[in-house]
Coordinates of C-alpha atoms in Angstrom, one line a residue:
M1 CA 0.1 -0.2 0.1
R2 CA 1.7 3.7 -1.0
T3 CA 0.5 6.8 -2.1
I4 CA 1.4 8.8 -4.8
E5 CA 1.5 11.8 -6.2
F6 CA 1.1 13.3 -9.6
K7 CA 3.2 16.5 -10.8
T8 CA 1.7 16.2 -14.3
D9 CA -1.2 14.7 -16.2
K10 CA -0.6 10.8 -16.6
V11 CA -2.0 7.6 -18.4
L12 CA -2.4 5.6 -15.0
F13 CA -3.7 2.6 -17.5
S14 CA -5.3 2.0 -20.7
R15 CA -8.0 -0.2 -22.2
G16 CA -6.5 -3.4 -22.6
D17 CA -3.9 -3.5 -19.8
E18 CA -4.0 -6.5 -17.1
L19 CA -4.3 -4.4 -13.3
S20 CA -2.2 -5.8 -10.6
N21 CA -3.9 -2.9 -7.9
I22 CA -6.8 -0.6 -7.5
Y23 CA -6.2 3.2 -6.5
Y24 CA -8.7 5.6 -4.4
I25 CA -8.6 9.0 -5.4
M26 CA -7.3 11.0 -1.7
N27 CA -7.2 14.5 -3.7
G28 CA -7.3 15.7 -7.1
E29 CA -9.3 13.7 -10.5
A30 CA -9.0 11.5 -13.2
I31 CA -10.3 11.5 -16.6
I32 CA -12.2 8.2 -17.7
D33 CA -12.1 7.4 -21.1
I34 CA -14.6 4.6 -22.4
N35 CA -15.1 4.5 -26.1
S36 CA -13.6 7.3 -26.7
K37 CA -16.2 9.4 -24.2
K38 CA -14.8 10.9 -21.3
Y39 CA -15.7 12.2 -18.1
S40 CA -14.4 13.4 -14.6
I41 CA -14.5 11.3 -11.4
T42 CA -13.1 12.5 -8.2
N43 CA -13.3 10.8 -4.4
A44 CA -13.7 7.8 -6.1
C45 CA -11.6 4.1 -6.8
L46 CA -10.2 3.6 -10.1
G47 CA -9.1 0.1 -11.5
E48 CA -11.8 -2.0 -10.2
W49 CA -11.6 -4.4 -13.0
L50 CA -9.1 -6.2 -11.0
L51 CA -11.9 -7.4 -8.6
I52 CA -13.4 -10.1 -11.9
D53 CA -9.5 -10.6 -13.0
M54 CA -10.4 -8.1 -15.9
P55 CA -7.9 -6.0 -18.4
S56 CA -9.1 -2.4 -17.9
Q57 CA -12.3 -1.9 -20.1
E58 CA -11.0 2.2 -20.0
T59 CA -8.0 4.3 -20.5
V60 CA -7.9 6.2 -17.0
T61 CA -5.5 9.8 -16.9
V62 CA -4.8 11.3 -13.8
K63 CA -4.7 15.3 -13.6
N64 CA -1.5 16.9 -12.3
G65 CA -1.8 17.4 -8.8
T66 CA -3.9 14.3 -7.7
K67 CA -2.8 12.0 -4.8
L68 CA -4.2 8.2 -5.2
L69 CA -3.5 5.4 -2.7
E70 CA -2.8 2.3 -4.3
F71 CA -3.7 -0.9 -2.6
S72 CA -4.0 -4.9 -3.3
I73 CA -7.2 -6.9 -3.0
E74 CA -5.9 -8.4 0.1
E75 CA -4.8 -4.6 1.7
M76 CA -7.8 -3.5 0.7
R77 CA -9.4 -5.9 3.7
L78 CA -7.3 -4.3 5.6
L79 CA -7.9 -0.7 5.4
D80 CA -9.4 0.7 8.6
R81 CA -12.4 2.6 6.3
E82 CA -12.6 -0.7 4.6
S83 CA -16.5 -0.3 4.0
D84 CA -16.1 3.4 2.6
I85 CA -13.6 1.9 0.2
L86 CA -16.0 -0.5 -0.9
M87 CA -18.8 2.4 -1.2
K88 CA -16.5 4.3 -3.4
I89 CA -15.8 1.8 -5.7
F90 CA -19.4 0.8 -5.8
K91 CA -20.2 4.2 -6.7
S92 CA -17.4 4.2 -10.1
V93 CA -18.9 1.0 -10.6
T94 CA -22.4 2.7 -10.7
E95 CA -20.8 5.5 -12.9
K96 CA -19.8 3.7 -15.4
L97 CA -23.4 1.6 -15.8
L98 CA -24.7 5.4 -15.8
Y99 CA -22.6 6.2 -19.3
Y100 CA -24.2 2.6 -21.0
D101 CA -27.9 4.2 -20.3
E102 CA -27.1 7.5 -21.6
I103 CA -25.8 6.1 -24.4
L104 CA -29.3 3.8 -24.7
S105 CA -31.6 6.3 -23.3
R106 CA -32.3 9.4 -25.2
G107 CA -35.5 11.4 -24.1
V108 CA -38.2 9.9 -22.0
D109 CA -41.9 10.7 -22.1
T110 CA -43.4 8.6 -18.9
Q111 CA -47.3 9.0 -20.5
K112 CA -45.7 7.3 -24.0
A113 CA -43.8 4.6 -22.1
M114 CA -46.9 3.5 -20.0
E115 CA -49.6 3.4 -23.0
T116 CA -46.7 1.5 -25.3
F117 CA -45.9 -0.8 -22.8
F118 CA -49.3 -1.7 -21.6
D119 CA -50.7 -1.7 -25.0
L120 CA -47.9 -4.4 -26.0
H121 CA -48.0 -6.2 -22.5
E122 CA -51.3 -7.4 -21.6
K123 CA -52.2 -8.4 -17.6
Y124 CA -48.9 -6.8 -16.4
I125 CA -49.0 -5.0 -13.1
I126 CA -47.1 -2.2 -11.8
K127 CA -45.2 -3.1 -8.3
T128 CA -47.3 -1.0 -5.9
S129 CA -50.5 -3.2 -6.8
D130 CA -52.7 -3.3 -3.4
T131 CA -51.4 -6.9 -3.1
V132 CA -48.1 -6.2 -2.9
E133 CA -48.4 -3.0 -0.9
K134 CA -50.1 -4.9 2.0
F135 CA -47.0 -7.6 2.0
N136 CA -45.4 -4.6 2.2
S137 CA -46.8 -2.5 5.0
V138 CA -46.9 -6.0 7.2
K139 CA -43.1 -6.6 7.1
L140 CA -42.8 -2.4 7.5
S141 CA -44.6 -2.8 11.1
L142 CA -43.2 -6.2 12.1
K143 CA -39.9 -4.0 11.3
M144 CA -41.0 -0.9 13.7
G145 CA -42.3 -3.4 16.4
N146 CA -45.7 -2.5 15.6
V147 CA -47.6 -6.1 15.6
S148 CA -50.8 -5.4 16.1
Q149 CA -50.9 -3.1 13.1
A150 CA -49.2 -6.0 11.2
E151 CA -52.0 -8.1 12.1
K152 CA -54.3 -5.4 11.0
I153 CA -53.0 -5.2 7.8
F154 CA -52.5 -9.1 7.5
S155 CA -56.3 -9.7 8.1
S156 CA -56.9 -7.3 5.2
I157 CA -55.4 -9.2 2.8
D158 CA -58.1 -11.2 0.5
R159 CA -56.4 -14.3 0.3
S160 CA -59.2 -15.6 -2.1
G161 CA -57.6 -13.4 -4.6
L162 CA -54.1 -14.5 -4.5
D163 CA -52.7 -17.0 -6.7
S164 CA -51.2 -20.2 -6.1
D165 CA -47.0 -18.3 -6.0
F166 CA -49.0 -15.7 -3.0
Q167 CA -50.7 -18.2 -1.6
D168 CA -47.9 -20.0 -0.3
E169 CA -46.2 -16.4 0.4
Y170 CA -49.1 -15.8 2.6
E171 CA -49.0 -18.9 4.4
V172 CA -45.3 -18.1 5.1
L173 CA -46.1 -14.2 5.9
K174 CA -48.9 -15.3 8.6
I175 CA -46.8 -17.3 10.6
T176 CA -44.3 -14.9 10.5
V177 CA -46.4 -12.5 12.3
K178 CA -47.2 -15.5 14.5
F179 CA -43.5 -15.4 15.5
F180 CA -43.6 -11.6 17.0
K181 CA -46.2 -12.7 19.0
D182 CA -46.1 -16.6 20.1
R183 CA -43.0 -17.7 19.3
F184 CA -43.7 -21.3 20.0
E185 CA -47.1 -21.8 18.2
A186 CA -44.9 -20.4 15.3
V187 CA -42.4 -22.6 15.2
E188 CA -45.3 -25.1 15.3
L189 CA -46.8 -24.1 12.3
F190 CA -43.4 -23.7 10.6
N191 CA -42.9 -27.2 11.4
E192 CA -45.9 -28.4 9.7
L193 CA -44.8 -26.4 6.4
D194 CA -43.6 -28.9 3.1
S195 CA -40.0 -27.9 3.6
H196 CA -39.4 -29.3 0.2
S197 CA -42.3 -27.0 -1.3
F198 CA -41.3 -24.0 0.7
S199 CA -37.8 -24.0 1.0
K200 CA -36.7 -22.1 -2.2
R201 CA -39.1 -18.9 -1.0
L202 CA -36.6 -16.5 0.7
S203 CA -39.7 -15.3 2.9
Y204 CA -39.5 -19.0 4.3
Q205 CA -35.5 -18.7 4.4
Y206 CA -36.4 -15.7 6.7
L207 CA -38.5 -17.0 9.0
Q208 CA -36.2 -20.2 9.5
Q209 CA -33.1 -17.8 10.2
L210 CA -35.4 -16.0 12.5
I211 CA -36.4 -19.2 14.4
S212 CA -32.9 -20.5 14.2
G213 CA -31.1 -16.7 15.4
G214 CA -29.2 -17.2 11.9
K215 CA -27.2 -14.2 10.8
N216 CA -27.6 -14.1 7.2
T217 CA -26.9 -10.3 6.1
L218 CA -29.4 -10.7 2.8
I219 CA -31.5 -13.2 4.2
N220 CA -32.4 -10.7 7.4
L221 CA -32.4 -7.4 4.8
Y222 CA -35.2 -9.6 2.4
G223 CA -37.8 -10.4 5.4
T224 CA -37.6 -7.0 6.8
S225 CA -38.0 -4.7 3.6
G226 CA -37.8 -7.2 0.6
I227 CA -40.3 -6.9 -1.7
H228 CA -41.8 -10.4 -3.4
L229 CA -43.4 -9.4 -7.1
P230 CA -45.7 -11.8 -9.6
S231 CA -44.8 -12.9 -12.6
K232 CA -46.2 -9.8 -15.4
T233 CA -44.8 -6.8 -13.1
V234 CA -43.5 -3.5 -14.5
I235 CA -40.9 -2.6 -11.5
I236 CA -39.7 0.7 -13.0
I237 CA -41.0 3.0 -15.9
E238 CA -38.7 5.5 -18.1
G239 CA -39.2 9.3 -16.8
E240 CA -41.1 8.5 -13.3
E241 CA -39.2 11.1 -10.8
D242 CA -38.7 8.0 -8.2
E243 CA -37.1 8.2 -4.7
R244 CA -33.2 7.7 -4.8
K245 CA -33.1 4.3 -4.1
G246 CA -32.0 1.2 -6.8
Y247 CA -32.9 -2.4 -6.1
L248 CA -31.3 -5.7 -5.4
L249 CA -32.5 -8.5 -7.4
L250 CA -32.3 -11.9 -5.3
K251 CA -34.4 -13.8 -7.4
G252 CA -35.6 -14.1 -11.2
N253 CA -34.6 -12.6 -14.1
L254 CA -35.7 -9.0 -15.6
K255 CA -36.0 -7.1 -18.9
V256 CA -34.7 -3.6 -19.2
G257 CA -36.4 -1.9 -22.1
R258 CA -37.6 1.7 -23.6
Y259 CA -40.6 2.0 -24.8
S260 CA -41.0 6.8 -24.8
S261 CA -40.6 6.7 -28.8
G262 CA -43.9 4.5 -29.4
V263 CA -42.1 1.1 -29.5
Q264 CA -40.5 -1.6 -28.1
K265 CA -36.6 -1.4 -27.3
L266 CA -34.9 -4.5 -25.8
M267 CA -32.2 -2.5 -24.1
S268 CA -30.5 -5.5 -21.4
I269 CA -30.9 -8.5 -19.1
I270 CA -30.5 -8.2 -15.1
Q271 CA -29.4 -11.2 -13.5
K272 CA -29.5 -12.1 -9.9
G273 CA -27.3 -10.4 -7.6
E274 CA -27.6 -7.3 -10.0
I275 CA -28.2 -4.0 -8.6
F276 CA -31.0 -1.9 -11.2
G277 CA -32.0 1.7 -11.1
E278 CA -28.6 2.6 -9.1
S279 CA -28.2 6.0 -10.7
A280 CA -30.9 7.1 -8.2
I281 CA -29.0 6.6 -5.4
F282 CA -26.3 9.1 -5.8
S283 CA -27.4 11.8 -8.9
K284 CA -30.1 10.8 -11.5
P285 CA -33.6 10.1 -9.7
T286 CA -35.3 10.4 -13.1
R287 CA -35.6 6.9 -14.3
L288 CA -33.9 6.2 -17.9
A289 CA -35.5 2.6 -18.7
T290 CA -38.6 0.8 -18.0
V291 CA -37.8 -2.7 -15.7
F292 CA -40.6 -5.2 -16.1
T293 CA -40.4 -9.2 -15.4
D294 CA -42.0 -12.3 -16.8
M295 CA -41.6 -14.5 -13.6
P296 CA -42.2 -14.3 -9.9
C297 CA -38.9 -12.2 -8.4
D298 CA -37.5 -10.9 -5.6
I299 CA -35.6 -7.6 -5.0
I300 CA -34.5 -5.4 -1.6
P301 CA -34.7 -1.6 -2.5
L302 CA -31.5 0.1 -1.6
S303 CA -30.6 3.9 -0.6
S304 CA -27.0 4.7 0.1
E305 CA -27.6 4.3 3.9
T306 CA -28.6 0.9 3.2
I307 CA -25.8 -0.1 0.7
K308 CA -23.6 1.8 3.5
A309 CA -24.8 -0.5 6.4
M310 CA -24.5 -3.7 4.2
L311 CA -21.1 -3.3 3.2
K312 CA -20.1 -2.8 6.8
E313 CA -21.7 -5.3 8.4
D314 CA -20.8 -7.5 5.4
F315 CA -17.3 -7.0 3.8
E316 CA -17.6 -10.1 1.5
L317 CA -21.1 -9.4 0.5
G318 CA -20.6 -6.0 -0.3
L319 CA -17.3 -7.5 -2.5
R320 CA -19.6 -10.2 -4.4
I321 CA -22.4 -7.4 -5.3
I322 CA -19.4 -4.9 -7.0
R323 CA -18.2 -8.1 -8.7
N324 CA -21.8 -8.5 -10.1
Q325 CA -22.0 -5.4 -11.1
L326 CA -18.7 -4.9 -13.0
K327 CA -19.9 -8.2 -15.0
R328 CA -23.2 -6.3 -15.7
V329 CA -20.4 -3.5 -16.8
S330 CA -18.8 -6.0 -18.9
F331 CA -22.2 -7.4 -20.6
V332 CA -23.3 -4.2 -21.1
N333 CA -20.3 -2.9 -22.9
E334 CA -20.2 -6.3 -25.1
L335 CA -23.5 -5.9 -26.2
V336 CA -22.9 -2.0 -27.3
S337 CA -19.7 -3.2 -29.6
Y338 CA -22.0 -6.3 -30.8
L339 CA -24.9 -4.0 -31.7
Q340 CA -22.3 -1.8 -34.2
I341 CA -21.7 -4.4 -36.3
K342 CA -23.1 -3.8 -39.3
D343 CA -23.8 -7.1 -41.1
K344 CA -27.0 -8.1 -39.8
E345 CA -27.0 -11.6 -40.2
E346 CA -23.4 -11.6 -38.0
R347 CA -25.1 -9.2 -35.6
I348 CA -27.5 -11.4 -34.8
K349 CA -25.5 -14.3 -34.9
V350 CA -22.9 -13.1 -32.3
I351 CA -25.2 -12.1 -30.3
V352 CA -27.6 -14.6 -30.0
E353 CA -24.8 -17.3 -29.6
K354 CA -22.6 -15.3 -26.8
F355 CA -25.8 -14.3 -25.0
I356 CA -28.5 -17.3 -25.4
A357 CA -27.9 -18.7 -21.9
R358 CA -29.5 -15.0 -20.2
F359 CA -31.9 -14.6 -23.2
V360 CA -33.2 -18.3 -22.3
E361 CA -33.6 -17.4 -18.6
A362 CA -34.9 -14.3 -19.0
G363 CA -37.6 -15.5 -20.9
V364 CA -36.4 -13.1 -24.0
T365 CA -39.0 -13.7 -27.2
V366 CA -38.4 -13.1 -30.5
T367 CA -39.8 -9.7 -30.7
E368 CA -37.9 -8.6 -28.2
L369 CA -34.8 -9.5 -29.7
A370 CA -35.4 -8.3 -33.1
S371 CA -36.4 -4.5 -31.3
L372 CA -32.8 -5.7 -29.5
C373 CA -30.5 -6.2 -32.4
N374 CA -32.5 -3.4 -34.6
V375 CA -34.0 -5.7 -37.5
N376 CA -37.4 -7.3 -38.1
I377 CA -39.0 -10.4 -37.1
V378 CA -38.6 -12.2 -40.2
E379 CA -35.1 -11.1 -41.0
L380 CA -34.5 -12.8 -37.4
K381 CA -36.0 -15.3 -37.9
Q382 CA -34.3 -16.6 -41.1
I383 CA -31.0 -16.0 -39.7
T384 CA -31.6 -17.7 -36.5
D385 CA -33.0 -20.3 -38.4
A386 CA -30.3 -20.6 -40.5
H387 CA -27.7 -21.3 -37.5
G388 CA -30.1 -23.5 -35.8
I389 CA -30.8 -21.4 -32.6
K390 CA -34.6 -22.6 -31.2
I391 CA -37.4 -21.2 -31.0
N392 CA -40.4 -22.5 -29.3
S393 CA -44.0 -22.4 -29.7
I394 CA -44.8 -18.9 -28.1
G395 CA -41.7 -17.0 -29.5
K396 CA -38.9 -17.7 -26.8
F397 CA -35.6 -18.9 -27.0
T398 CA -34.7 -22.5 -25.8
I399 CA -31.7 -24.3 -25.6
E400 CA -31.9 -28.3 -25.9

């Protein structure tokens, strides 16, 4: 670990360079150059690509008078203010994602986006639906220690109107509420649940942790503030002025699209373990894209305070989340570069073959992929058929 002072502007590392250390800007600034677009960064970290053993994806120039703290991954674990360092790394990664957001997102119109989305996607709901809100209110009341209020809200939930997925969530929440009033009865009810059917549910894992006294940071955070969403849910709508928060996806896969122009445009895929909507945490509360899911999923709302507390409590968890975000930056970087391939056939072939696993997991349709690749459906099918890429009867990609 050492301090480096710069007397002149200097390139610290270039795109493609192998990295051996990470740098914290103690004072001064650095210029990040990604695909010839430059932006300034201060009070942040550089060289995060080392965390996922990747060469640098950018060129970094340090300005005259800047002072850096240089350290290895091993030394980072020993820093007195390690949680602050992780927060600065997280913020630096968010800046990279914001760069791609601005490339892919031009001019948002919330009303037009909503009209277009719901014209194309029947029977989708917004995450603020009555059922979801009531489930969340029960959790919040328990978190605040108001068990009677939690019971009152829970009793207002109409179980008969719930689908099978939320029927199971209802059962777990009922026992969770009971736990805070009668632990012994709650344990008996918990033991009656079919563990084979419920064990993959995060709500079940939280209840199990309450009973056993476990201390998994993410499970505890999900149990007190996490949100279980049904299939066909819109989580973020482009253009809306949301609170300064992002979300951590714990289970499921999400699609990111644009609809402000009056047509559908798939932009990206979000996988479990990744944070989305993160730009609102630090600087841009206006949402640049629409995020939705075709399958049930679990998310945790994250404010800057929540992230700081999480990183302070569990350093290894924070490191894992940052690595997931860097992998997402790498994915988007690759995707943007492939979208610039001029030959349609080559563009589609490369994108599908490279990301087929993501497309299958997220349930990407032929229509959505055509919008992503900037081609029409007929062209897309001709090329996918020619290269043996399988599509099922409902227009989704499959892997045999």
